[in-house]
Backbone as CSV, one residue per row, in Angstrom:
resi,resn,N_x,N_y,N_z,CA_x,CA_y,CA_z,C_x,C_y,C_z
1,SER,0.841,-1.191,0.000,0.000,0.000,0.000,0.880,1.246,0.000
2,SER,0.346,2.295,-0.545,1.079,3.550,-0.660,1.186,4.209,0.707
3,GLY,2.330,4.832,0.986,2.533,5.482,2.272,1.747,6.762,2.425
4,ILE,1.584,7.519,1.339,0.908,8.803,1.405,0.049,8.981,0.171
5,ASN,-1.042,9.651,0.326,-1.938,9.905,-0.796,-2.408,11.340,-0.748
6,ALA,-2.317,12.023,-1.865,-2.876,13.373,-1.951,-2.739,13.848,-3.378
7,GLU,-3.566,14.726,-3.755,-3.418,15.466,-4.996,-3.336,16.916,-4.570
8,TYR,-2.908,17.773,-5.464,-2.826,19.196,-5.137,-4.174,19.657,-4.590
9,GLY,-4.154,20.198,-3.415,-5.368,20.698,-2.792,-6.248,19.604,-2.234
10,GLY,-5.797,18.346,-2.309,-6.601,17.237,-1.827,-6.325,16.942,-0.372
11,ILE,-6.899,15.858,0.095,-6.727,15.472,1.491,-5.442,14.673,1.625
12,LEU,-4.628,15.052,2.579,-3.355,14.384,2.830,-3.604,13.297,3.857
13,GLN,-3.263,12.058,3.499,-3.446,10.944,4.421,-2.104,10.267,4.618
14,VAL,-1.756,10.007,5.850,-0.498,9.338,6.157,-0.822,7.931,6.619
15,SER,-0.268,6.939,5.917,-0.491,5.544,6.268,0.268,5.234,7.551
16,MET,-0.380,4.610,8.487,0.259,4.300,9.761,1.164,3.076,9.677
17,ASP,1.189,2.366,8.532,2.065,1.210,8.427,3.369,1.524,7.709
18,GLN,3.582,2.759,7.322,4.800,3.157,6.614,5.929,3.368,7.624
19,ASP,7.128,2.917,7.273,8.296,3.122,8.130,8.623,4.610,8.214
20,ASP,8.833,5.107,9.429,9.194,6.511,9.626,10.485,6.885,8.902
21,CYS,11.455,5.962,8.876,12.782,6.289,8.354,12.778,6.564,6.856
22,CYS,11.691,6.285,6.162,11.632,6.460,4.710,10.863,7.707,4.291
23,MET,10.239,8.399,5.234,9.382,9.539,4.909,10.058,10.860,5.267
24,PHE,9.929,11.825,4.348,10.500,13.148,4.564,9.460,14.199,4.211
25,SER,9.402,15.248,5.022,8.449,16.333,4.776,9.173,17.517,4.152
26,ILE,8.427,18.244,3.318,8.934,19.460,2.686,7.843,20.519,2.833
27,PRO,7.985,21.445,3.784,6.918,22.422,4.030,6.939,23.638,3.108
28,ASN,7.960,23.764,2.245,8.099,25.006,1.470,8.207,24.768,-0.038
29,ILE,7.367,23.898,-0.572,7.366,23.652,-2.011,6.594,24.781,-2.688
30,PRO,7.178,25.419,-3.702,6.439,26.490,-4.390,5.094,25.971,-4.912
31,VAL,4.077,26.783,-4.822,2.729,26.362,-5.174,2.615,25.953,-6.645
32,TYR,3.491,26.455,-7.488,3.417,26.147,-8.913,4.207,24.889,-9.285
33,ALA,4.887,24.251,-8.334,5.625,23.014,-8.613,4.641,21.843,-8.677
34,SER,4.816,20.982,-9.667,3.903,19.846,-9.832,4.419,18.613,-9.089
35,LYS,3.519,17.682,-8.885,3.876,16.408,-8.253,4.949,15.698,-9.089
36,GLN,4.817,15.747,-10.405,5.785,15.105,-11.300,7.178,15.739,-11.148
37,GLU,7.236,17.063,-11.021,8.525,17.743,-10.838,9.190,17.311,-9.529
38,ILE,8.384,17.196,-8.479,8.920,16.775,-7.181,9.426,15.336,-7.291
39,LEU,8.646,14.479,-7.924,9.042,13.082,-8.111,10.366,12.989,-8.878
40,GLU,10.478,13.709,-9.974,11.709,13.682,-10.777,12.901,14.237,-9.996
41,THR,12.678,15.330,-9.265,13.762,15.950,-8.496,14.303,14.991,-7.436
42,PHE,13.422,14.353,-6.685,13.870,13.456,-5.614,14.344,12.111,-6.145
43,SER,13.881,11.709,-7.325,14.355,10.458,-7.932,15.821,10.554,-8.322
44,GLU,16.328,11.770,-8.491,17.756,11.961,-8.768,18.604,11.641,-7.535
45,VAL,17.981,11.687,-6.357,18.696,11.459,-5.095,18.609,9.999,-4.664
46,ALA,17.406,9.407,-4.744,17.186,8.010,-4.340,15.875,7.530,-4.972
47,GLU,15.618,6.227,-4.876,14.404,5.665,-5.468,13.183,6.072,-4.646
48,VAL,12.251,6.755,-5.299,11.065,7.299,-4.629,9.898,6.326,-4.770
49,LYS,9.225,6.087,-3.658,8.046,5.221,-3.655,6.789,6.030,-3.919
50,ASP,6.693,7.224,-3.305,5.476,8.023,-3.437,5.768,9.481,-3.108
51,VAL,4.949,10.364,-3.672,5.001,11.799,-3.402,3.571,12.271,-3.179
52,ALA,3.380,13.104,-2.185,2.066,13.701,-1.948,2.237,15.189,-1.731
53,LEU,1.327,15.959,-2.280,1.336,17.419,-2.112,-0.032,17.872,-1.653
54,THR,-0.046,18.889,-0.830,-1.298,19.538,-0.476,-1.013,21.013,-0.275
55,ALA,-1.927,21.862,-0.694,-1.728,23.307,-0.584,-1.872,23.749,0.860
56,LEU,-0.935,24.578,1.317,-1.024,25.162,2.657,-1.593,26.568,2.580
57,CYS,-1.264,27.261,1.541,-1.718,28.628,1.351,-1.457,28.982,-0.107
58,CYS,-1.637,30.210,-0.467,-1.438,30.586,-1.869,0.038,30.642,-2.254
59,TYR,0.977,30.484,-1.319,2.404,30.571,-1.617,3.104,29.216,-1.638
60,ASN,2.744,28.332,-0.733,3.463,27.069,-0.559,2.551,25.865,-0.547
61,GLN,3.161,24.739,-0.875,2.536,23.445,-0.707,3.350,22.690,0.338
62,PHE,2.696,21.779,1.009,3.381,20.857,1.912,3.494,19.541,1.167
63,GLY,4.649,18.915,1.226,4.827,17.646,0.540,5.435,16.593,1.430
64,LEU,5.115,15.352,1.114,5.739,14.205,1.750,6.351,13.361,0.649
65,VAL,7.595,12.964,0.832,8.276,12.080,-0.106,8.605,10.800,0.655
66,THR,8.204,9.676,0.085,8.521,8.382,0.681,9.496,7.666,-0.237
67,PHE,10.625,7.274,0.311,11.624,6.526,-0.442,11.374,5.027,-0.289
68,GLN,11.855,4.250,-1.251,11.681,2.793,-1.217,12.338,2.185,0.020
69,GLU,13.472,2.745,0.411,14.173,2.238,1.596,14.822,3.403,2.321
70,ALA,15.244,3.139,3.535,15.862,4.188,4.348,17.090,4.741,3.619
71,PRO,17.176,6.066,3.482,18.300,6.670,2.765,19.630,6.480,3.489
72,SER,20.690,6.388,2.699,22.034,6.288,3.254,22.466,7.656,3.782
73,THR,23.589,7.682,4.485,24.128,8.944,4.993,24.421,9.900,3.844
74,GLU,24.956,9.363,2.751,25.264,10.197,1.579,23.984,10.808,0.993
75,THR,22.935,10.010,0.922,21.649,10.503,0.414,21.102,11.603,1.323
76,LEU,21.210,11.402,2.624,20.734,12.411,3.572,21.456,13.740,3.369
77,LEU,22.739,13.683,3.066,23.489,14.919,2.799,22.993,15.596,1.522
78,HIS,22.656,14.810,0.505,22.109,15.377,-0.742,20.754,16.052,-0.509
79,LEU,19.965,15.521,0.422,18.638,16.076,0.686,18.708,17.506,1.230
80,LYS,19.840,17.877,1.790,19.998,19.239,2.317,20.195,20.266,1.207
81,ASN,20.431,19.810,-0.014,20.696,20.724,-1.131,19.716,20.561,-2.288
82,VAL,18.537,20.037,-2.033,17.546,19.847,-3.094,16.805,21.161,-3.320
83,SER,16.713,21.556,-4.595,15.961,22.774,-4.910,15.072,22.517,-6.121
84,ILE,14.051,23.327,-6.231,13.149,23.276,-7.374,12.767,24.706,-7.717
85,HIS,12.803,25.041,-8.978,12.534,26.409,-9.433,13.376,27.428,-8.667
86,ARG,14.634,27.081,-8.447,15.599,27.932,-7.738,15.260,28.179,-6.268
87,ASN,14.378,27.390,-5.714,14.036,27.490,-4.298,14.635,26.297,-3.569
88,LEU,15.488,26.574,-2.583,16.055,25.511,-1.766,14.941,24.953,-0.885
89,LEU,14.735,23.653,-0.954,13.664,23.027,-0.192,14.138,22.639,1.203
90,THR,13.266,22.775,2.174,13.539,22.336,3.535,13.064,20.895,3.631
91,VAL,13.998,19.970,3.666,13.671,18.543,3.699,14.051,18.014,5.071
92,GLN,13.075,17.428,5.758,13.343,16.934,7.101,12.630,15.601,7.314
93,PRO,13.172,14.743,8.173,12.495,13.471,8.444,11.073,13.726,8.939
94,PHE,10.151,12.912,8.472,8.756,13.037,8.907,8.414,11.848,9.772
95,PHE,8.013,12.138,10.984,7.588,11.094,11.904,6.089,11.203,12.044
96,LYS,5.430,10.077,11.996,3.966,10.076,12.037,3.477,10.768,13.306
97,PRO,2.330,11.442,13.179,1.784,12.110,14.361,1.421,11.089,15.437
98,PRO,1.561,11.497,16.688,1.190,10.578,17.768,-0.320,10.361,17.776
99,ILE,-0.721,9.212,18.264,-2.150,8.941,18.423,-2.618,9.774,19.611
100,ILE,-3.721,10.480,19.416,-4.239,11.314,20.509,-5.593,10.783,20.937
101,GLY,-6.063,11.257,22.071,-7.337,10.799,22.622,-8.525,11.077,21.713
102,HIS,-9.542,10.243,21.837,-10.741,10.372,21.002,-11.468,11.697,21.223
103,SER,-11.302,12.299,22.395,-12.018,13.537,22.695,-11.358,14.758,22.057
104,GLU,-10.141,14.603,21.553,-9.411,15.743,21.010,-9.727,15.941,19.536
105,LYS,-10.736,16.741,19.291,-11.154,17.007,17.922,-11.167,18.505,17.631
106,LYS,-10.472,19.291,18.478,-10.461,20.743,18.301,-9.042,21.289,18.252
107,LEU,-8.903,22.361,17.467,-7.670,23.128,17.398,-7.940,24.536,17.886
108,PHE,-6.925,25.143,18.465,-6.977,26.538,18.858,-6.053,27.291,17.921
109,ILE,-6.558,28.316,17.240,-5.793,29.097,16.276,-5.631,30.512,16.827
110,LYS,-4.370,30.973,16.936,-4.078,32.325,17.442,-3.678,33.234,16.290
111,ARG,-3.846,34.542,16.502,-3.461,35.599,15.551,-4.267,35.546,14.250
112,VAL,-5.537,35.257,14.363,-6.426,35.222,13.198,-6.662,36.655,12.732
113,PRO,-6.479,36.925,11.433,-6.717,38.287,10.934,-8.153,38.745,11.213
114,ALA,-8.315,40.008,11.525,-9.629,40.550,11.897,-10.680,40.351,10.808
115,ARG,-10.268,40.416,9.551,-11.255,40.305,8.472,-11.459,38.871,7.968
116,ALA,-10.824,37.885,8.627,-10.925,36.494,8.189,-12.337,35.948,8.399
117,SER,-12.808,35.241,7.386,-14.108,34.572,7.483,-13.893,33.097,7.808
118,LYS,-14.978,32.409,8.116,-14.875,30.972,8.356,-14.314,30.270,7.118
119,ARG,-14.727,30.713,5.957,-14.260,30.098,4.703,-12.751,30.318,4.520
120,ASP,-12.242,31.495,4.890,-10.800,31.754,4.798,-10.010,30.778,5.669
121,ILE,-10.492,30.558,6.875,-9.826,29.635,7.801,-9.963,28.201,7.291
122,GLU,-11.142,27.876,6.817,-11.374,26.525,6.290,-10.432,26.215,5.127
123,ARG,-10.221,27.182,4.232,-9.322,26.984,3.083,-7.912,26.601,3.522
124,CYS,-7.484,27.111,4.656,-6.142,26.836,5.159,-6.006,25.397,5.669
125,PHE,-7.086,24.820,6.178,-6.978,23.537,6.868,-7.772,22.387,6.246
126,ASP,-8.669,22.653,5.317,-9.533,21.566,4.847,-8.839,20.536,3.966
127,SER,-7.629,20.829,3.500,-6.912,19.828,2.708,-6.405,18.674,3.567
128,PHE,-6.503,18.803,4.884,-6.075,17.735,5.781,-7.220,16.818,6.171
129,GLY,-8.449,17.205,5.874,-9.615,16.388,6.195,-10.831,17.248,6.468
130,SER,-11.924,16.592,6.776,-13.209,17.274,6.973,-13.218,18.129,8.235
131,ILE,-13.734,19.325,8.079,-13.886,20.239,9.207,-15.362,20.307,9.556
132,LYS,-15.649,20.096,10.820,-17.037,20.082,11.290,-17.543,21.487,11.568
133,ASP,-16.707,22.296,12.238,-17.169,23.634,12.633,-15.965,24.548,12.866
134,ILE,-16.194,25.841,12.646,-15.195,26.870,12.931,-15.885,27.964,13.722
135,GLU,-15.294,28.317,14.842,-15.815,29.407,15.674,-14.741,30.486,15.749
136,ILE,-15.071,31.686,15.305,-14.124,32.804,15.337,-14.495,33.716,16.494
137,ILE,-13.504,34.071,17.298,-13.706,35.033,18.389,-12.881,36.256,18.016
138,ARG,-13.541,37.186,17.335,-12.847,38.322,16.722,-12.125,39.219,17.716
139,HIS,-12.745,39.547,18.841,-12.115,40.469,19.787,-10.854,39.876,20.424
140,LYS,-10.687,38.556,20.353,-9.470,37.921,20.876,-8.546,37.442,19.763
141,LYS,-8.946,37.700,18.505,-8.157,37.308,17.327,-7.780,35.824,17.350
142,CYS,-8.783,34.994,17.645,-8.533,33.559,17.678,-9.723,32.810,17.080
143,ALA,-9.523,31.533,16.887,-10.589,30.686,16.360,-10.403,29.273,16.896
144,PHE,-11.498,28.536,16.872,-11.488,27.123,17.221,-11.957,26.357,15.999
145,ILE,-11.256,25.309,15.670,-11.640,24.453,14.552,-11.953,23.081,15.119
146,GLU,-13.108,22.571,14.751,-13.489,21.231,15.173,-13.545,20.331,13.952
147,SER,-12.956,19.156,14.083,-12.921,18.184,12.992,-13.757,16.975,13.371
148,PHE,-14.136,16.204,12.358,-14.831,14.948,12.598,-13.856,13.847,13.004
149,ASP,-12.562,14.079,12.773,-11.574,13.017,12.915,-10.383,13.486,13.751
150,THR,-10.047,12.741,14.792,-8.902,13.093,15.640,-7.589,13.019,14.876
151,LYS,-7.506,12.174,13.826,-6.266,12.069,13.046,-5.959,13.378,12.320
152,VAL,-6.994,14.087,11.901,-6.817,15.379,11.224,-6.179,16.365,12.192
153,ILE,-6.709,16.428,13.401,-6.182,17.335,14.421,-4.740,16.962,14.753
154,ALA,-4.472,15.669,14.936,-3.117,15.213,15.268,-2.131,15.596,14.172
155,LEU,-2.520,15.423,12.914,-1.629,15.741,11.806,-1.339,17.241,11.738
156,ILE,-2.349,18.076,11.887,-2.148,19.535,11.826,-1.252,20.002,12.971
157,ILE,-1.490,19.504,14.166,-0.654,19.872,15.318,0.783,19.402,15.092
158,HIS,0.919,18.200,14.583,2.238,17.644,14.315,2.987,18.479,13.276
159,LEU,2.313,18.840,12.200,2.947,19.655,11.159,3.361,21.012,11.726
160,SER,2.487,21.617,12.510,2.786,22.916,13.106,4.014,22.822,14.015
161,SER,4.099,21.765,14.788,5.240,21.621,15.697,6.524,21.252,14.957
162,ASN,6.402,20.880,13.675,7.571,20.546,12.858,7.894,21.638,11.849
163,GLY,7.461,22.844,12.130,7.893,23.981,11.329,6.996,24.400,10.174
164,VAL,5.876,23.714,9.969,4.961,24.122,8.909,4.255,25.391,9.349
165,ILE,4.270,26.395,8.486,3.635,27.676,8.798,2.281,27.728,8.090
166,PHE,1.249,27.951,8.846,-0.090,28.088,8.291,-0.403,29.567,8.145
167,ARG,-1.053,29.933,7.038,-1.388,31.335,6.776,-2.867,31.469,6.450
168,VAL,-3.463,32.492,7.013,-4.845,32.865,6.702,-4.797,34.291,6.194
169,LEU,-5.272,34.498,4.978,-5.244,35.820,4.337,-3.832,36.415,4.343
170,GLY,-2.836,35.573,4.115,-1.458,36.030,4.024,-0.767,36.276,5.346
171,GLN,-1.447,36.042,6.448,-0.861,36.275,7.777,-0.611,34.933,8.466
172,ASN,0.567,34.797,9.066,0.864,33.578,9.822,-0.082,33.455,11.005
173,VAL,-0.622,32.253,11.190,-1.427,31.960,12.371,-0.738,30.844,13.133
174,PHE,-1.005,30.751,14.406,-0.375,29.749,15.249,-1.406,28.719,15.676
175,VAL,-1.013,27.465,15.577,-1.912,26.350,15.827,-1.488,25.636,17.099
176,GLU,-2.463,25.374,17.950,-2.204,24.614,19.178,-3.327,23.630,19.397
177,ARG,-3.025,22.616,20.169,-4.065,21.689,20.611,-5.002,22.458,21.544
178,PHE,-6.289,22.259,21.396,-7.271,22.898,22.258,-7.174,22.278,23.645
179,LYS,-7.038,23.150,24.657,-6.952,22.675,26.044,-8.205,23.132,26.776
180,PHE,-9.013,22.181,27.130,-10.267,22.466,27.814,-9.970,22.813,29.265
181,LYS,-10.461,23.958,29.720,-10.251,24.373,31.111,-11.591,24.383,31.835
182,VAL,-11.597,23.793,33.003,-12.802,23.781,33.832,-12.721,24.960,34.783
183,LYS,-13.769,25.795,34.759,-13.802,26.935,35.686,-14.180,26.446,37.059
184,SER,-13.443,26.941,38.064,-13.725,26.501,39.449,-14.501,27.558,40.196
């Protein structure tokens, strides 16, 4: 089975049976780069099993490259100098997101632009899976995103903690796991 599946702007799914040592993330692929270009570029370094891309914003795509086998030390050194369309790519090992509790289906988003709509926020995150609801709290410049699937939340949090920058209306937003607080 394929380790990763996605089309441009599609839903990114990470197979839980794929070896971590063979997967690498690229958070800064130019939006105009095609899946075929990424495949050809990385095939020059090592044998590629699969490539997946999903749009993060109007500037960048996030990509996952899965190699047939764990790269050698020499291959790892080559990965630090991979570029496409004159853009040096940030290539880093991708470790699958941790399994989180069934109750964790919400994200907390900070620094939401004042004029952002629910649709603007949804565009930033819906390529990772279905979004159930978005609540914007304008006076605090934040939002809550609820998903139908805990894996979607885990993946977004994982990507954020691994350097992926999410943008809403061209402004960086910060993603955190929603922490429920009980008032005493």
